[in-house]
Amino acid sequence: MKKYLVVGNWKMNPASLKEALFLAGEIDVRTKNTTVAICPPFLYIESIKNKIKNIKIGAQNCFWENKGAFTGEISPLMLKNLGVEFVIIGHSERRKNLKETDKIVEDKIKKTLQIGLIPILCVGGAKKQKAKNLTFKVLRKQLAPLIEIKKGFLIVAYEPIWAIGRGETEDPLEIKKVVSFIREFLKASGKIKENYVRIIYGGSIDSKNIKKVIESSKAEGVLVGGASLNSKEFVKIIKIIEDLK
Ligand code: PGA
């Protein structure tokens, strides 16, 4: 993986394969310092994979078993066989809307690593928790699944819930504290080697705030939602990151 990582989370967008292919084509730029991945809805993955040449493909979720009687689910093995490299796991929208628990998140992380996919574990608390100084407590619980992991490459995305889709990013100095907390936590309690973990930030990233966020926070990349659906804006974000030292 290159120095920085920029991941686009398209969520439940766009409405047609035609639009998805167009968007992917516009984003498919060559980079030097930055690994770029897009995570479209499952339905579009194969077609997009066949179209893109420079960027990588990820999924927004997967199940915790590789096969069997699990109606409506998509397995890590299926994704791997399709050429998917990354999987977002434990996004706060899934924790909230689908009631995904820490145990479910843990099972998914283990299975994706076993199969050789790179999980992007989303962690982060609510504004109320931040106000009560509970951020690190929340993170400790959400990071617990990583403690037993011995090998594999993984990404941790710090995404404060209140900063997602609101146009309001976390203070870069606060992000810096959290990034070093996550690094220290994994170093102290985890078995996974430090250079196999990347810590990135997500929450209302756009071309206006990206430079400051990365420079001041020392995050190693970003998870971008809304702005990844606008190809010009997303490519701008990539270009700005590319130009950072
Ligand atoms: P946002 O979403 O960039 O629209 O805030 C980020 C995310 O949900 O990963």
mmCIF file of C-alpha atoms and ligand atoms in Angstrom:
data_model
loop_
_atom_site.group_PDB
_atom_site.id
_atom_site.type_symbol
_atom_site.label_atom_id
_atom_site.label_comp_id
_atom_site.label_asym_id
_atom_site.label_seq_id
_atom_site.Cartn_x
_atom_site.Cartn_y
_atom_site.Cartn_z
ATOM 1 C CA MET A 1 0.000 0.000 0.000
ATOM 2 C CA LYS A 2 1.175 3.511 -0.824
ATOM 3 C CA LYS A 3 1.810 6.352 1.641
ATOM 4 C CA TYR A 4 -1.781 7.616 1.807
ATOM 5 C CA LEU A 5 -5.095 5.853 1.417
ATOM 6 C CA VAL A 6 -8.235 7.489 0.035
ATOM 7 C CA VAL A 7 -11.383 5.366 0.169
ATOM 8 C CA GLY A 8 -14.708 6.421 -1.312
ATOM 9 C CA ASN A 9 -17.775 5.000 0.409
ATOM 10 C CA TRP A 10 -20.646 5.386 -2.040
ATOM 11 C CA LYS A 11 -23.197 4.035 0.447
ATOM 12 C CA MET A 12 -26.558 3.293 -1.281
ATOM 13 C CA ASN A 13 -25.708 5.333 -4.396
ATOM 14 C CA PRO A 14 -26.030 5.872 -7.346
ATOM 15 C CA ALA A 15 -29.382 4.562 -8.596
ATOM 16 C CA SER A 16 -28.183 2.795 -11.764
ATOM 17 C CA LEU A 17 -25.250 0.783 -13.058
ATOM 18 C CA LYS A 18 -24.848 3.269 -15.888
ATOM 19 C CA GLU A 19 -24.271 6.116 -13.432
ATOM 20 C CA ALA A 20 -21.978 3.944 -11.310
ATOM 21 C CA LEU A 21 -19.793 3.055 -14.289
ATOM 22 C CA PHE A 22 -19.604 6.670 -15.354
ATOM 23 C CA LEU A 23 -18.592 7.814 -11.875
ATOM 24 C CA ALA A 24 -15.973 5.069 -11.533
ATOM 25 C CA GLY A 25 -14.508 5.980 -14.919
ATOM 26 C CA GLU A 26 -14.132 9.620 -13.900
ATOM 27 C CA ILE A 27 -12.426 8.673 -10.634
ATOM 28 C CA ASP A 28 -10.031 6.141 -12.152
ATOM 29 C CA VAL A 29 -6.941 8.371 -11.965
ATOM 30 C CA ARG A 30 -3.331 7.308 -11.741
ATOM 31 C CA THR A 31 -1.530 8.166 -8.497
ATOM 32 C CA LYS A 32 2.007 7.991 -7.106
ATOM 33 C CA ASN A 33 1.751 8.308 -3.325
ATOM 34 C CA THR A 34 -1.850 7.369 -2.792
ATOM 35 C CA THR A 35 -3.799 4.130 -2.885
ATOM 36 C CA VAL A 36 -7.339 4.954 -4.002
ATOM 37 C CA ALA A 37 -10.256 2.586 -3.508
ATOM 38 C CA ILE A 38 -13.968 2.952 -4.122
ATOM 39 C CA CYS A 39 -16.634 0.972 -2.302
ATOM 40 C CA PRO A 40 -19.764 0.851 -4.455
ATOM 41 C CA PRO A 41 -22.918 -1.138 -3.663
ATOM 42 C CA PHE A 42 -22.391 -4.916 -4.174
ATOM 43 C CA LEU A 43 -24.478 -4.929 -7.363
ATOM 44 C CA TYR A 44 -22.017 -2.736 -9.240
ATOM 45 C CA ILE A 45 -18.746 -4.238 -8.028
ATOM 46 C CA GLU A 46 -18.089 -6.706 -10.831
ATOM 47 C CA SER A 47 -18.816 -4.290 -13.680
ATOM 48 C CA ILE A 48 -16.753 -1.552 -12.080
ATOM 49 C CA LYS A 49 -13.900 -3.953 -11.398
ATOM 50 C CA ASN A 50 -13.788 -4.766 -15.108
ATOM 51 C CA LYS A 51 -13.669 -1.093 -16.024
ATOM 52 C CA ILE A 52 -11.152 0.517 -13.676
ATOM 53 C CA LYS A 53 -7.409 0.340 -14.276
ATOM 54 C CA ASN A 54 -5.718 2.508 -11.653
ATOM 55 C CA ILE A 55 -7.817 2.341 -8.513
ATOM 56 C CA LYS A 56 -8.890 -0.504 -6.252
ATOM 57 C CA ILE A 57 -12.261 -1.826 -5.304
ATOM 58 C CA GLY A 58 -13.821 -2.440 -1.923
ATOM 59 C CA ALA A 59 -17.188 -3.466 -0.479
ATOM 60 C CA GLN A 60 -19.254 -1.718 2.166
ATOM 61 C CA ASN A 61 -20.021 -4.817 4.196
ATOM 62 C CA CYS A 62 -19.910 -8.621 4.190
ATOM 63 C CA PHE A 63 -21.225 -11.568 6.211
ATOM 64 C CA TRP A 64 -19.207 -13.438 8.860
ATOM 65 C CA GLU A 65 -19.386 -16.866 7.183
ATOM 66 C CA ASN A 66 -18.088 -17.896 3.776
ATOM 67 C CA LYS A 67 -21.064 -19.969 2.626
ATOM 68 C CA GLY A 68 -24.311 -21.551 3.697
ATOM 69 C CA ALA A 69 -27.939 -20.830 4.478
ATOM 70 C CA PHE A 70 -27.768 -17.090 5.086
ATOM 71 C CA THR A 71 -30.453 -15.551 2.893
ATOM 72 C CA GLY A 72 -29.563 -12.222 1.376
ATOM 73 C CA GLU A 73 -25.966 -12.159 2.562
ATOM 74 C CA ILE A 74 -22.672 -11.754 0.678
ATOM 75 C CA SER A 75 -19.626 -13.661 1.914
ATOM 76 C CA PRO A 76 -15.994 -12.584 2.241
ATOM 77 C CA LEU A 77 -15.067 -15.516 -0.024
ATOM 78 C CA MET A 78 -17.386 -14.265 -2.784
ATOM 79 C CA LEU A 79 -15.822 -10.825 -2.545
ATOM 80 C CA LYS A 80 -12.317 -12.242 -2.614
ATOM 81 C CA ASN A 81 -13.134 -14.330 -5.693
ATOM 82 C CA LEU A 82 -14.461 -11.212 -7.417
ATOM 83 C CA GLY A 83 -11.172 -9.379 -6.912
ATOM 84 C CA VAL A 84 -12.324 -7.133 -4.080
ATOM 85 C CA GLU A 85 -9.466 -5.989 -1.813
ATOM 86 C CA PHE A 86 -11.073 -3.914 0.960
ATOM 87 C CA VAL A 87 -14.218 -4.294 3.071
ATOM 88 C CA ILE A 88 -15.697 -1.610 5.294
ATOM 89 C CA ILE A 89 -16.792 -3.191 8.572
ATOM 90 C CA GLY A 90 -18.756 -1.752 11.461
ATOM 91 C CA HIS A 91 -19.744 1.517 9.814
ATOM 92 C CA SER A 92 -21.810 3.538 12.302
ATOM 93 C CA GLU A 93 -24.765 3.542 9.891
ATOM 94 C CA ARG A 94 -24.822 -0.269 10.056
ATOM 95 C CA ARG A 95 -24.269 -0.336 13.819
ATOM 96 C CA LYS A 96 -27.254 1.993 14.157
ATOM 97 C CA ASN A 97 -29.678 0.903 11.415
ATOM 98 C CA LEU A 98 -28.903 -2.829 11.289
ATOM 99 C CA LYS A 99 -28.086 -3.164 14.985
ATOM 100 C CA GLU A 100 -24.617 -4.561 14.286
ATOM 101 C CA THR A 101 -23.006 -5.388 17.604
ATOM 102 C CA ASP A 102 -19.314 -5.445 18.538
ATOM 103 C CA LYS A 103 -19.507 -9.258 18.401
ATOM 104 C CA ILE A 104 -20.823 -9.207 14.830
ATOM 105 C CA VAL A 105 -18.124 -6.713 13.883
ATOM 106 C CA GLU A 106 -15.496 -8.930 15.499
ATOM 107 C CA ASP A 107 -16.655 -12.029 13.584
ATOM 108 C CA LYS A 108 -16.603 -10.127 10.314
ATOM 109 C CA ILE A 109 -13.116 -8.757 10.954
ATOM 110 C CA LYS A 110 -11.776 -12.241 11.702
ATOM 111 C CA LYS A 111 -13.343 -13.801 8.626
ATOM 112 C CA THR A 112 -12.184 -11.092 6.226
ATOM 113 C CA LEU A 113 -8.607 -11.307 7.507
ATOM 114 C CA GLN A 114 -8.686 -15.088 7.264
ATOM 115 C CA ILE A 115 -9.681 -14.916 3.617
ATOM 116 C CA GLY A 116 -7.092 -12.228 2.802
ATOM 117 C CA LEU A 117 -9.283 -9.157 2.451
ATOM 118 C CA ILE A 118 -8.290 -5.869 4.089
ATOM 119 C CA PRO A 119 -10.923 -4.797 6.616
ATOM 120 C CA ILE A 120 -11.574 -1.112 7.188
ATOM 121 C CA LEU A 121 -12.857 -1.120 10.761
ATOM 122 C CA CYS A 122 -14.904 2.003 11.517
ATOM 123 C CA VAL A 123 -14.757 3.277 15.073
ATOM 124 C CA GLY A 124 -15.949 6.441 16.767
ATOM 125 C CA GLY A 125 -18.452 7.699 19.278
ATOM 126 C CA ALA A 126 -21.386 10.064 19.515
ATOM 127 C CA LYS A 127 -21.227 13.744 20.404
ATOM 128 C CA LYS A 128 -22.679 13.107 23.866
ATOM 129 C CA GLN A 129 -19.887 10.620 24.570
ATOM 130 C CA LYS A 130 -17.308 13.144 23.451
ATOM 131 C CA ALA A 131 -18.851 15.781 25.722
ATOM 132 C CA LYS A 132 -18.514 13.366 28.650
ATOM 133 C CA ASN A 133 -14.881 12.566 27.757
ATOM 134 C CA LEU A 134 -15.795 9.006 26.886
ATOM 135 C CA THR A 135 -14.212 8.863 23.423
ATOM 136 C CA PHE A 136 -11.282 6.647 24.448
ATOM 137 C CA LYS A 137 -13.535 4.330 26.451
ATOM 138 C CA VAL A 138 -15.764 3.856 23.403
ATOM 139 C CA LEU A 139 -12.735 3.272 21.201
ATOM 140 C CA ARG A 140 -11.195 0.711 23.539
ATOM 141 C CA LYS A 141 -14.368 -1.365 23.270
ATOM 142 C CA GLN A 142 -14.601 -1.003 19.501
ATOM 143 C CA LEU A 143 -10.924 -1.827 18.988
ATOM 144 C CA ALA A 144 -11.082 -4.938 21.186
ATOM 145 C CA PRO A 145 -11.631 -7.294 18.177
ATOM 146 C CA LEU A 146 -8.165 -6.374 16.932
ATOM 147 C CA ILE A 147 -6.341 -7.485 20.067
ATOM 148 C CA GLU A 148 -6.242 -11.169 19.146
ATOM 149 C CA ILE A 149 -5.260 -10.621 15.554
ATOM 150 C CA LYS A 150 -1.777 -11.820 14.718
ATOM 151 C CA LYS A 151 -1.430 -11.234 11.017
ATOM 152 C CA GLY A 152 -2.975 -9.483 8.052
ATOM 153 C CA PHE A 153 -3.149 -5.891 6.922
ATOM 154 C CA LEU A 154 -5.915 -3.765 8.334
ATOM 155 C CA ILE A 155 -7.256 -0.232 8.324
ATOM 156 C CA VAL A 156 -8.858 1.554 11.257
ATOM 157 C CA ALA A 157 -11.075 4.485 10.273
ATOM 158 C CA TYR A 158 -11.800 6.975 13.027
ATOM 159 C CA GLU A 159 -15.238 8.324 12.215
ATOM 160 C CA PRO A 160 -16.937 10.361 14.941
ATOM 161 C CA ILE A 161 -20.636 9.661 14.359
ATOM 162 C CA TRP A 162 -21.672 13.301 14.563
ATOM 163 C CA ALA A 163 -19.163 14.311 11.857
ATOM 164 C CA ILE A 164 -20.577 11.948 9.217
ATOM 165 C CA GLY A 165 -22.561 13.618 6.464
ATOM 166 C CA ARG A 166 -22.960 16.854 8.396
ATOM 167 C CA GLY A 167 -20.404 19.164 6.812
ATOM 168 C CA GLU A 168 -18.707 19.373 10.207
ATOM 169 C CA THR A 169 -15.306 17.691 10.629
ATOM 170 C CA GLU A 170 -13.648 16.825 13.909
ATOM 171 C CA ASP A 171 -10.917 19.257 15.013
ATOM 172 C CA PRO A 172 -7.671 17.989 13.386
ATOM 173 C CA LEU A 173 -5.831 18.201 16.709
ATOM 174 C CA GLU A 174 -8.502 16.029 18.283
ATOM 175 C CA ILE A 175 -8.099 13.569 15.385
ATOM 176 C CA LYS A 176 -4.358 13.586 16.037
ATOM 177 C CA LYS A 177 -4.943 12.597 19.669
ATOM 178 C CA VAL A 178 -7.252 9.791 18.613
ATOM 179 C CA VAL A 179 -4.882 8.548 15.896
ATOM 180 C CA SER A 180 -2.063 8.272 18.417
ATOM 181 C CA PHE A 181 -4.398 6.703 20.977
ATOM 182 C CA ILE A 182 -5.371 3.997 18.474
ATOM 183 C CA ARG A 183 -1.739 3.408 17.540
ATOM 184 C CA GLU A 184 -0.663 3.153 21.176
ATOM 185 C CA PHE A 185 -3.620 0.943 22.075
ATOM 186 C CA LEU A 186 -2.786 -1.527 19.321
ATOM 187 C CA LYS A 187 0.899 -1.437 20.149
ATOM 188 C CA ALA A 188 0.307 -2.099 23.841
ATOM 189 C CA SER A 189 -2.431 -4.701 23.640
ATOM 190 C CA GLY A 190 -2.391 -6.006 20.090
ATOM 191 C CA LYS A 191 -0.341 -8.740 18.464
ATOM 192 C CA ILE A 192 -0.520 -7.331 14.979
ATOM 193 C CA LYS A 193 2.642 -5.636 13.702
ATOM 194 C CA GLU A 194 2.492 -1.847 13.704
ATOM 195 C CA ASN A 195 3.341 -1.469 10.047
ATOM 196 C CA TYR A 196 0.363 -3.627 9.090
ATOM 197 C CA VAL A 197 -2.143 -1.111 10.415
ATOM 198 C CA ARG A 198 -3.197 2.141 8.764
ATOM 199 C CA ILE A 199 -5.212 4.702 10.676
ATOM 200 C CA ILE A 200 -7.407 7.003 8.624
ATOM 201 C CA TYR A 201 -10.114 9.590 9.317
ATOM 202 C CA GLY A 202 -13.665 9.913 8.010
ATOM 203 C CA GLY A 203 -16.422 12.447 8.524
ATOM 204 C CA SER A 204 -17.357 15.290 6.143
ATOM 205 C CA ILE A 205 -14.068 15.299 4.269
ATOM 206 C CA ASP A 206 -13.961 17.522 1.184
ATOM 207 C CA SER A 207 -11.389 19.320 -0.938
ATOM 208 C CA LYS A 208 -11.454 22.342 1.377
ATOM 209 C CA ASN A 209 -10.601 20.591 4.637
ATOM 210 C CA ILE A 210 -8.488 17.643 3.468
ATOM 211 C CA LYS A 211 -5.104 19.395 3.561
ATOM 212 C CA LYS A 212 -5.522 20.687 7.095
ATOM 213 C CA VAL A 213 -6.951 17.417 8.381
ATOM 214 C CA ILE A 214 -4.121 15.295 7.030
ATOM 215 C CA GLU A 215 -1.309 17.710 7.839
ATOM 216 C CA SER A 216 -2.391 18.396 11.404
ATOM 217 C CA SER A 217 -3.755 15.028 12.396
ATOM 218 C CA LYS A 218 -1.140 12.638 10.972
ATOM 219 C CA ALA A 219 -3.945 10.381 9.768
ATOM 220 C CA GLU A 220 -2.702 8.191 6.931
ATOM 221 C CA GLY A 221 -5.679 8.754 4.718
ATOM 222 C CA VAL A 222 -9.410 9.347 4.597
ATOM 223 C CA LEU A 223 -12.727 7.581 4.227
ATOM 224 C CA VAL A 224 -14.947 9.839 2.148
ATOM 225 C CA GLY A 225 -18.717 9.524 1.862
ATOM 226 C CA GLY A 226 -20.698 12.351 0.255
ATOM 227 C CA ALA A 227 -17.751 13.921 -1.567
ATOM 228 C CA SER A 228 -16.852 10.604 -3.229
ATOM 229 C CA LEU A 229 -20.062 10.779 -5.286
ATOM 230 C CA ASN A 230 -18.880 13.935 -7.005
ATOM 231 C CA SER A 231 -16.029 12.857 -9.269
ATOM 232 C CA LYS A 232 -14.480 16.317 -9.612
ATOM 233 C CA GLU A 233 -14.482 16.824 -5.866
ATOM 234 C CA PHE A 234 -13.139 13.329 -5.161
ATOM 235 C CA VAL A 235 -10.342 13.654 -7.719
ATOM 236 C CA LYS A 236 -9.473 17.044 -6.194
ATOM 237 C CA ILE A 237 -9.154 15.380 -2.782
ATOM 238 C CA ILE A 238 -6.851 12.740 -4.285
ATOM 239 C CA LYS A 239 -4.710 15.393 -6.008
ATOM 240 C CA ILE A 240 -4.345 17.430 -2.805
ATOM 241 C CA ILE A 241 -3.234 14.356 -0.859
ATOM 242 C CA GLU A 242 -0.828 13.453 -3.643
ATOM 243 C CA ASP A 243 0.864 16.833 -3.290
ATOM 244 C CA LEU A 244 1.402 16.537 0.474
ATOM 245 C CA LYS A 245 4.916 15.763 1.629
HETATM 246 P P1 PGA B 1 -19.187 11.657 4.837
HETATM 247 O O1 PGA B 1 -19.273 10.097 5.152
HETATM 248 O O2 PGA B 1 -17.871 11.917 4.148
HETATM 249 O O3 PGA B 1 -20.365 11.929 3.937
HETATM 250 O O4 PGA B 1 -19.280 12.376 6.124
HETATM 251 C C1 PGA B 1 -18.159 9.402 5.657
HETATM 252 C C2 PGA B 1 -18.529 7.981 5.949
HETATM 253 O O5 PGA B 1 -19.684 7.693 6.271
HETATM 254 O O6 PGA B 1 -17.682 7.087 5.853
#
